[in-house]
mmCIF file of C-alpha atoms in Angstrom:
data_model
loop_
_atom_site.group_PDB
_atom_site.id
_atom_site.type_symbol
_atom_site.label_atom_id
_atom_site.label_comp_id
_atom_site.label_asym_id
_atom_site.label_seq_id
_atom_site.Cartn_x
_atom_site.Cartn_y
_atom_site.Cartn_z
ATOM 1 C CA MET A 89 266.510 -19.534 50.409
ATOM 2 C CA PHE A 90 266.875 -22.040 47.150
ATOM 3 C CA GLU A 91 269.557 -19.673 44.374
ATOM 4 C CA LEU A 92 268.785 -21.546 40.636
ATOM 5 C CA ALA A 93 272.146 -21.349 39.790
ATOM 6 C CA GLY A 94 273.305 -21.746 36.462
ATOM 7 C CA ARG A 95 269.636 -21.254 34.827
ATOM 8 C CA ALA A 96 269.616 -18.596 32.909
ATOM 9 C CA GLY A 97 266.572 -18.155 30.085
ATOM 10 C CA ILE A 98 264.745 -21.133 31.422
ATOM 11 C CA VAL A 99 260.950 -19.623 32.584
ATOM 12 C CA PRO A 100 258.817 -22.187 33.806
ATOM 13 C CA ASP A 101 255.294 -23.408 32.247
ATOM 14 C CA MET A 102 253.156 -21.136 35.021
ATOM 15 C CA PHE A 103 254.814 -17.790 32.680
ATOM 16 C CA PRO A 104 254.603 -17.258 29.282
ATOM 17 C CA MET A 105 256.542 -19.422 26.967
ATOM 18 C CA THR A 106 257.626 -16.547 24.569
ATOM 19 C CA PRO A 107 258.875 -13.824 26.649
ATOM 20 C CA PRO A 108 258.316 -10.022 25.518
ATOM 21 C CA SER A 109 260.721 -7.413 23.938
ATOM 22 C CA THR A 110 260.190 -5.593 26.199
ATOM 23 C CA LEU A 111 261.249 -7.314 29.508
ATOM 24 C CA LYS A 112 263.908 -5.276 31.332
ATOM 25 C CA SER A 113 265.894 -5.567 34.859
ATOM 26 C CA ASP A 114 263.869 -3.646 37.588
ATOM 27 C CA THR A 115 266.892 -2.526 40.196
ATOM 28 C CA THR A 116 265.468 -0.835 42.465
ATOM 29 C CA LEU A 117 262.745 -3.894 43.243
ATOM 30 C CA ARG A 118 265.316 -6.119 43.001
ATOM 31 C CA VAL A 119 267.113 -4.496 45.476
ATOM 32 C CA THR A 120 264.369 -4.112 48.094
ATOM 33 C CA LEU A 121 262.898 -7.583 47.312
ATOM 34 C CA LEU A 122 266.397 -8.850 48.332
ATOM 35 C CA ASP A 123 266.588 -6.470 51.439
ATOM 36 C CA TYR A 124 263.365 -8.067 52.417
ATOM 37 C CA TYR A 125 264.502 -11.320 52.386
ATOM 38 C CA VAL A 126 268.044 -10.961 53.685
ATOM 39 C CA LYS A 127 266.268 -9.172 56.690
ATOM 40 C CA HIS A 128 264.092 -11.723 57.472
ATOM 41 C CA SER A 129 266.089 -14.933 57.441
ATOM 42 C CA THR A 130 266.787 -16.918 60.365
ATOM 43 C CA ASN A 131 270.658 -17.481 61.464
ATOM 44 C CA GLN A 132 270.652 -20.708 59.600
ATOM 45 C CA GLU A 133 268.594 -20.274 56.686
ATOM 46 C CA LEU A 134 271.681 -17.271 55.867
ATOM 47 C CA SER A 135 273.736 -20.345 56.458
ATOM 48 C CA ASP A 136 272.347 -22.808 53.784
ATOM 49 C CA TRP A 137 271.768 -19.494 51.390
ATOM 50 C CA LEU A 138 275.613 -19.679 51.125
ATOM 51 C CA ARG A 139 276.441 -23.394 52.087
ATOM 52 C CA GLN A 140 274.061 -23.282 48.438
ATOM 53 C CA LEU A 141 276.522 -19.892 47.100
ATOM 54 C CA GLY A 142 279.486 -21.910 47.789
ATOM 55 C CA GLN A 143 280.346 -19.476 50.401
ATOM 56 C CA ASP A 144 282.141 -19.115 53.968
ATOM 57 C CA LEU A 145 279.005 -19.967 56.865
ATOM 58 C CA LYS A 146 281.118 -18.253 59.850
ATOM 59 C CA GLY A 147 280.694 -14.783 61.543
ATOM 60 C CA THR A 148 277.623 -13.532 62.932
ATOM 61 C CA VAL A 149 274.175 -12.484 61.290
ATOM 62 C CA GLU A 150 275.085 -9.591 60.166
ATOM 63 C CA GLU A 151 278.343 -10.353 58.352
ATOM 64 C CA LYS A 152 276.748 -13.885 56.549
ATOM 65 C CA ARG A 153 273.849 -11.358 55.261
ATOM 66 C CA ALA A 154 275.955 -9.397 53.983
ATOM 67 C CA ARG A 155 277.901 -12.308 52.593
ATOM 68 C CA VAL A 156 275.012 -13.214 50.961
ATOM 69 C CA CYS A 157 274.313 -10.025 49.514
ATOM 70 C CA GLU A 158 277.558 -10.270 47.828
ATOM 71 C CA ASN A 159 277.533 -13.275 46.445
ATOM 72 C CA THR A 160 273.802 -13.738 44.785
ATOM 73 C CA LYS A 161 273.050 -13.653 41.268
ATOM 74 C CA TYR A 162 269.566 -12.755 41.809
ATOM 75 C CA LEU A 163 270.290 -8.874 41.679
ATOM 76 C CA SER A 164 271.928 -9.415 37.858
ATOM 77 C CA MET A 165 269.706 -11.933 36.794
ATOM 78 C CA SER A 166 268.201 -12.021 33.337
ATOM 79 C CA PRO A 167 264.601 -10.355 33.163
ATOM 80 C CA GLU A 168 263.945 -13.793 32.319
ATOM 81 C CA THR A 169 264.921 -15.959 34.517
ATOM 82 C CA PHE A 170 264.359 -13.629 37.850
ATOM 83 C CA PRO A 171 260.409 -14.169 38.218
ATOM 84 C CA GLU A 172 261.320 -17.891 38.384
ATOM 85 C CA GLN A 173 263.785 -17.419 41.102
ATOM 86 C CA THR A 174 261.316 -14.961 42.827
ATOM 87 C CA LEU A 175 258.489 -17.529 42.961
ATOM 88 C CA SER A 176 260.962 -20.048 44.412
ATOM 89 C CA TYR A 177 261.845 -17.429 47.147
ATOM 90 C CA LEU A 178 258.225 -16.866 47.948
ATOM 91 C CA SER A 179 257.277 -20.002 48.395
ATOM 92 C CA VAL A 180 258.196 -20.493 51.978
ATOM 93 C CA TYR A 181 256.790 -17.092 53.118
ATOM 94 C CA SER A 182 253.839 -16.804 55.455
ATOM 95 C CA SER A 183 250.831 -14.800 54.873
ATOM 96 C CA ASP A 184 251.860 -12.453 56.987
ATOM 97 C CA HIS A 185 255.886 -12.128 55.621
ATOM 98 C CA LEU A 186 253.888 -11.604 52.215
ATOM 99 C CA SER A 187 251.933 -8.565 53.616
ATOM 100 C CA GLY A 188 255.014 -7.388 54.799
ATOM 101 C CA ILE A 189 256.850 -7.900 51.107
ATOM 102 C CA CYS A 190 253.868 -5.973 49.818
ATOM 103 C CA GLU A 191 253.730 -2.943 52.343
ATOM 104 C CA ALA A 192 258.264 -3.354 50.809
ATOM 105 C CA ILE A 193 257.125 -2.423 48.065
ATOM 106 C CA SER A 194 254.263 -0.601 48.086
ATOM 107 C CA ILE A 195 251.954 -2.491 46.817
ATOM 108 C CA ASP A 196 248.160 -3.939 48.662
ATOM 109 C CA PRO A 197 249.144 -6.044 51.762
ATOM 110 C CA GLU A 198 245.330 -7.030 52.317
ATOM 111 C CA GLY A 199 244.155 -9.804 51.690
ATOM 112 C CA GLY A 200 244.595 -14.020 51.453
ATOM 113 C CA LYS A 201 248.195 -15.528 51.157
ATOM 114 C CA ASP A 202 247.346 -16.876 47.680
ATOM 115 C CA LEU A 203 246.274 -13.495 46.782
ATOM 116 C CA LYS A 204 249.268 -11.615 47.706
ATOM 117 C CA TRP A 205 251.988 -13.726 46.554
ATOM 118 C CA ARG A 206 249.771 -13.526 42.965
ATOM 119 C CA ARG A 207 249.567 -9.449 43.546
ATOM 120 C CA VAL A 208 253.608 -9.275 44.228
ATOM 121 C CA MET A 209 254.340 -11.632 41.526
ATOM 122 C CA ARG A 210 251.983 -9.435 39.324
ATOM 123 C CA GLU A 211 253.954 -6.392 40.152
ATOM 124 C CA VAL A 212 257.423 -8.834 39.009
ATOM 125 C CA GLY A 213 255.181 -8.885 35.806
ATOM 126 C CA PHE A 214 254.953 -5.157 35.362
ATOM 127 C CA ARG A 215 258.321 -3.948 36.509
ATOM 128 C CA GLU A 216 260.112 -6.117 35.036
ATOM 129 C CA GLY A 217 258.484 -6.000 31.313
ATOM 130 C CA TRP A 218 256.608 -9.339 31.406
ATOM 131 C CA LEU A 219 253.255 -7.533 31.888
ATOM 132 C CA PRO A 220 251.892 -4.308 30.478
ATOM 133 C CA ARG A 221 250.213 -1.924 33.259
ATOM 134 C CA LEU A 222 246.393 -1.424 32.855
ATOM 135 C CA GLY A 223 244.943 2.178 32.101
ATOM 136 C CA SER A 224 241.447 3.159 32.375
ATOM 137 C CA LEU A 225 239.462 0.203 30.731
ATOM 138 C CA THR A 226 236.219 0.807 29.241
ATOM 139 C CA GLU A 227 233.971 -1.473 27.700
ATOM 140 C CA ARG A 228 235.451 -1.357 24.276
ATOM 141 C CA SER A 229 239.611 -2.119 26.078
ATOM 142 C CA PHE A 230 238.814 -5.922 26.276
ATOM 143 C CA ASN A 231 240.367 -8.031 23.132
ATOM 144 C CA LEU A 232 242.568 -11.548 23.309
ATOM 145 C CA GLN A 233 245.834 -9.344 23.111
ATOM 146 C CA LEU A 234 244.708 -7.442 26.121
ATOM 147 C CA VAL A 235 243.933 -10.269 28.150
ATOM 148 C CA ARG A 236 246.318 -12.647 27.198
ATOM 149 C CA PRO A 237 249.029 -12.171 28.915
ATOM 150 C CA PHE A 238 247.123 -12.060 32.348
ATOM 151 C CA VAL A 239 246.030 -15.333 31.884
ATOM 152 C CA GLU A 240 249.225 -16.537 30.953
ATOM 153 C CA TRP A 241 251.155 -15.313 34.383
ATOM 154 C CA HIS A 242 248.606 -16.706 36.454
ATOM 155 C CA LEU A 243 249.660 -18.407 38.713
ATOM 156 C CA ILE A 244 247.850 -21.909 40.280
ATOM 157 C CA ALA A 245 249.334 -22.328 43.891
ATOM 158 C CA LYS A 246 248.409 -25.930 44.200
ATOM 159 C CA ARG A 247 246.210 -28.339 42.062
ATOM 160 C CA GLY A 248 243.327 -29.553 41.623
ATOM 161 C CA SER A 249 241.423 -32.836 40.478
ATOM 162 C CA TYR A 250 238.768 -31.107 38.721
ATOM 163 C CA GLU A 251 238.371 -28.522 36.554
ATOM 164 C CA LYS A 252 236.495 -26.100 38.820
ATOM 165 C CA ASP A 253 239.588 -26.378 41.788
ATOM 166 C CA PHE A 254 240.664 -23.450 39.554
ATOM 167 C CA TYR A 255 238.190 -21.351 39.144
ATOM 168 C CA PRO A 256 238.101 -19.206 42.769
ATOM 169 C CA GLY A 257 241.561 -18.471 42.491
ATOM 170 C CA PHE A 258 241.700 -17.276 39.210
ATOM 171 C CA PHE A 259 238.652 -15.266 39.013
ATOM 172 C CA ASP A 260 239.836 -13.526 42.069
ATOM 173 C CA ASP A 261 243.173 -12.891 39.912
ATOM 174 C CA MET A 262 240.962 -11.952 36.976
ATOM 175 C CA GLU A 263 238.775 -9.513 38.647
ATOM 176 C CA GLU A 264 242.162 -7.451 40.761
ATOM 177 C CA VAL A 265 243.355 -6.868 37.526
ATOM 178 C CA PHE A 266 240.086 -5.886 35.344
ATOM 179 C CA GLY A 267 237.567 -5.264 37.947
ATOM 180 C CA HIS A 268 234.427 -6.531 39.433
ATOM 181 C CA ALA A 269 232.469 -5.061 36.320
ATOM 182 C CA PHE A 270 234.694 -6.892 33.775
ATOM 183 C CA VAL A 271 235.133 -10.351 35.451
ATOM 184 C CA HIS A 272 231.900 -13.048 34.718
ATOM 185 C CA ALA A 273 231.664 -16.598 35.632
ATOM 186 C CA GLN A 274 229.485 -19.194 33.976
ATOM 187 C CA LEU A 275 227.946 -16.444 31.816
ATOM 188 C CA PRO A 276 225.569 -17.946 29.375
ATOM 189 C CA ILE A 277 227.049 -17.683 25.869
ATOM 190 C CA ALA A 278 223.517 -16.607 23.596
ATOM 191 C CA PHE A 279 219.895 -16.112 24.993
ATOM 192 C CA GLY A 280 218.143 -18.749 25.326
ATOM 193 C CA THR A 281 221.181 -21.084 25.574
ATOM 194 C CA THR A 282 222.529 -23.547 28.518
ATOM 195 C CA LEU A 283 226.223 -23.629 27.503
ATOM 196 C CA LYS A 284 227.814 -20.879 29.772
ATOM 197 C CA ILE A 285 231.519 -19.962 28.984
ATOM 198 C CA ASP A 286 233.848 -20.239 32.523
ATOM 199 C CA PHE A 287 235.038 -16.578 32.189
ATOM 200 C CA HIS A 288 233.799 -14.078 30.278
ATOM 201 C CA ILE A 289 236.247 -10.900 30.339
ATOM 202 C CA GLY A 290 234.568 -7.715 29.346
ATOM 203 C CA HIS A 291 230.647 -6.245 29.791
ATOM 204 C CA PRO A 292 228.809 -9.518 29.633
ATOM 205 C CA GLN A 293 225.922 -8.492 26.736
ATOM 206 C CA ARG A 294 228.524 -6.061 24.676
ATOM 207 C CA GLY A 295 231.573 -8.453 23.613
ATOM 208 C CA GLY A 296 234.594 -9.508 25.328
ATOM 209 C CA VAL A 297 237.281 -12.249 25.572
ATOM 210 C CA GLY A 298 235.507 -15.690 26.499
ATOM 211 C CA ILE A 299 237.983 -18.151 28.113
ATOM 212 C CA GLU A 300 236.711 -21.926 28.574
ATOM 213 C CA PHE A 301 238.849 -24.312 31.101
ATOM 214 C CA LYS A 302 239.543 -27.444 29.950
ATOM 215 C CA MET A 303 240.461 -30.573 32.022
ATOM 216 C CA PRO A 304 239.824 -34.141 30.171
ATOM 217 C CA ALA A 305 240.542 -36.809 31.181
ATOM 218 C CA ASN A 306 239.996 -39.598 28.542
ATOM 219 C CA ASN A 307 239.462 -38.983 24.819
ATOM 220 C CA SER A 308 235.268 -39.251 25.217
ATOM 221 C CA GLU A 309 236.052 -36.068 27.228
ATOM 222 C CA LEU A 310 238.412 -34.419 24.839
ATOM 223 C CA GLN A 311 235.575 -35.385 21.988
ATOM 224 C CA ARG A 312 232.624 -33.671 24.340
ATOM 225 C CA ALA A 313 235.065 -30.825 24.628
ATOM 226 C CA LEU A 314 236.503 -30.403 21.267
ATOM 227 C CA GLY A 315 232.151 -30.436 20.285
ATOM 228 C CA GLN A 316 231.446 -27.699 22.085
ATOM 229 C CA MET A 317 234.160 -25.297 20.808
ATOM 230 C CA ASP A 318 231.725 -24.574 17.803
ATOM 231 C CA GLN A 319 229.557 -23.061 19.708
ATOM 232 C CA TYR A 320 231.887 -21.025 22.104
ATOM 233 C CA GLN A 321 233.774 -20.222 18.987
ATOM 234 C CA ALA A 322 230.341 -18.423 17.247
ATOM 235 C CA GLN A 323 229.844 -16.480 19.585
ATOM 236 C CA TYR A 324 233.815 -15.136 20.457
ATOM 237 C CA LYS A 325 235.156 -15.976 17.208
ATOM 238 C CA ASP A 326 238.932 -15.192 17.389
ATOM 239 C CA GLN A 327 238.327 -13.650 20.933
ATOM 240 C CA LEU A 328 238.099 -17.017 22.465
ATOM 241 C CA LEU A 329 241.058 -18.595 24.538
ATOM 242 C CA VAL A 330 241.125 -22.610 25.806
ATOM 243 C CA VAL A 331 242.700 -23.418 29.323
ATOM 244 C CA LEU A 332 243.959 -26.764 29.243
ATOM 245 C CA PHE A 333 244.873 -28.783 32.656
ATOM 246 C CA PRO A 334 246.153 -32.065 30.983
ATOM 247 C CA ASP A 335 247.234 -33.215 35.001
ATOM 248 C CA PHE A 336 244.642 -36.285 33.713
ATOM 249 C CA LEU A 337 245.553 -36.611 29.602
ATOM 250 C CA ASP A 338 247.752 -38.932 28.127
ATOM 251 C CA LYS A 339 250.886 -37.210 26.384
ATOM 252 C CA SER A 340 249.666 -38.045 22.525
ATOM 253 C CA LEU A 341 245.758 -36.946 23.766
ATOM 254 C CA ALA A 342 246.573 -33.633 24.840
ATOM 255 C CA THR A 343 249.192 -32.800 21.569
ATOM 256 C CA PHE A 344 246.203 -33.716 19.085
ATOM 257 C CA PHE A 345 243.343 -31.743 21.104
ATOM 258 C CA VAL A 346 245.536 -28.631 21.026
ATOM 259 C CA GLU A 347 246.592 -29.358 17.012
ATOM 260 C CA LYS A 348 242.796 -29.862 16.751
ATOM 261 C CA LEU A 349 242.050 -26.332 18.413
ATOM 262 C CA THR A 350 244.709 -24.495 16.845
ATOM 263 C CA GLU A 351 243.112 -25.669 13.622
ATOM 264 C CA LYS A 352 239.694 -24.034 14.460
ATOM 265 C CA ASN A 353 241.935 -20.685 15.282
ATOM 266 C CA ILE A 354 241.417 -21.554 18.739
ATOM 267 C CA HIS A 355 244.245 -19.757 21.041
ATOM 268 C CA VAL A 356 245.621 -22.768 23.936
ATOM 269 C CA ILE A 357 247.930 -21.543 27.229
ATOM 270 C CA ILE A 358 248.232 -25.031 28.959
ATOM 271 C CA LYS A 359 248.842 -24.805 32.799
#
């Protein structure tokens, strides 16, 4: 285990850069997670954890567990820092361990490793005030204000070489959040057109939020992407969201792209 000491208030790019005002510490959740981490740490892992905390490494396994619990800052971390630390802890776990964590915090333990990983982190988001709990959704529910926090919170398990590499995980995540009926991939933006939006959240024929992934590698691809935006915006107006993957794009071009989208009043999330 690695404790991110001295980084209070720092949230990585994978989480919303502007924390909501609803943040709070959920002590029950934190105690449950810490209890799982400690109980499932080996003797060597506990020693490494204590060394990182600057504590005595001697004693039995039970003594080490107690010492970790006494000295870790995990329970008292700010809500801004807690997700990052939790993500760091979860990174070492297998699919079976993630099922155990899901059961410990009373959420669905089924599915693949990445799905369970995202599910645990989403529960952190719900219980620490980063994400709103969703009630019953209807076709009229969907707007950018509802959808955007979940797109910002979406975690990427592995960077891809192509835009399409990011599709499956995102689709599974959004489908679990909003339901099968309201998540559509590669939906034609209008009758008679071949242009499709990467993801449509909402009723497919009665409005919703359009989400377009972009991973341009050069200026030519960037310009082509900007040209498409007018067509997307004609359909979605202010309910359009672009998710930018700048892995292969020069920083200055990425800045230019975001600025141009902002001029068009198109919302952008950088992953």
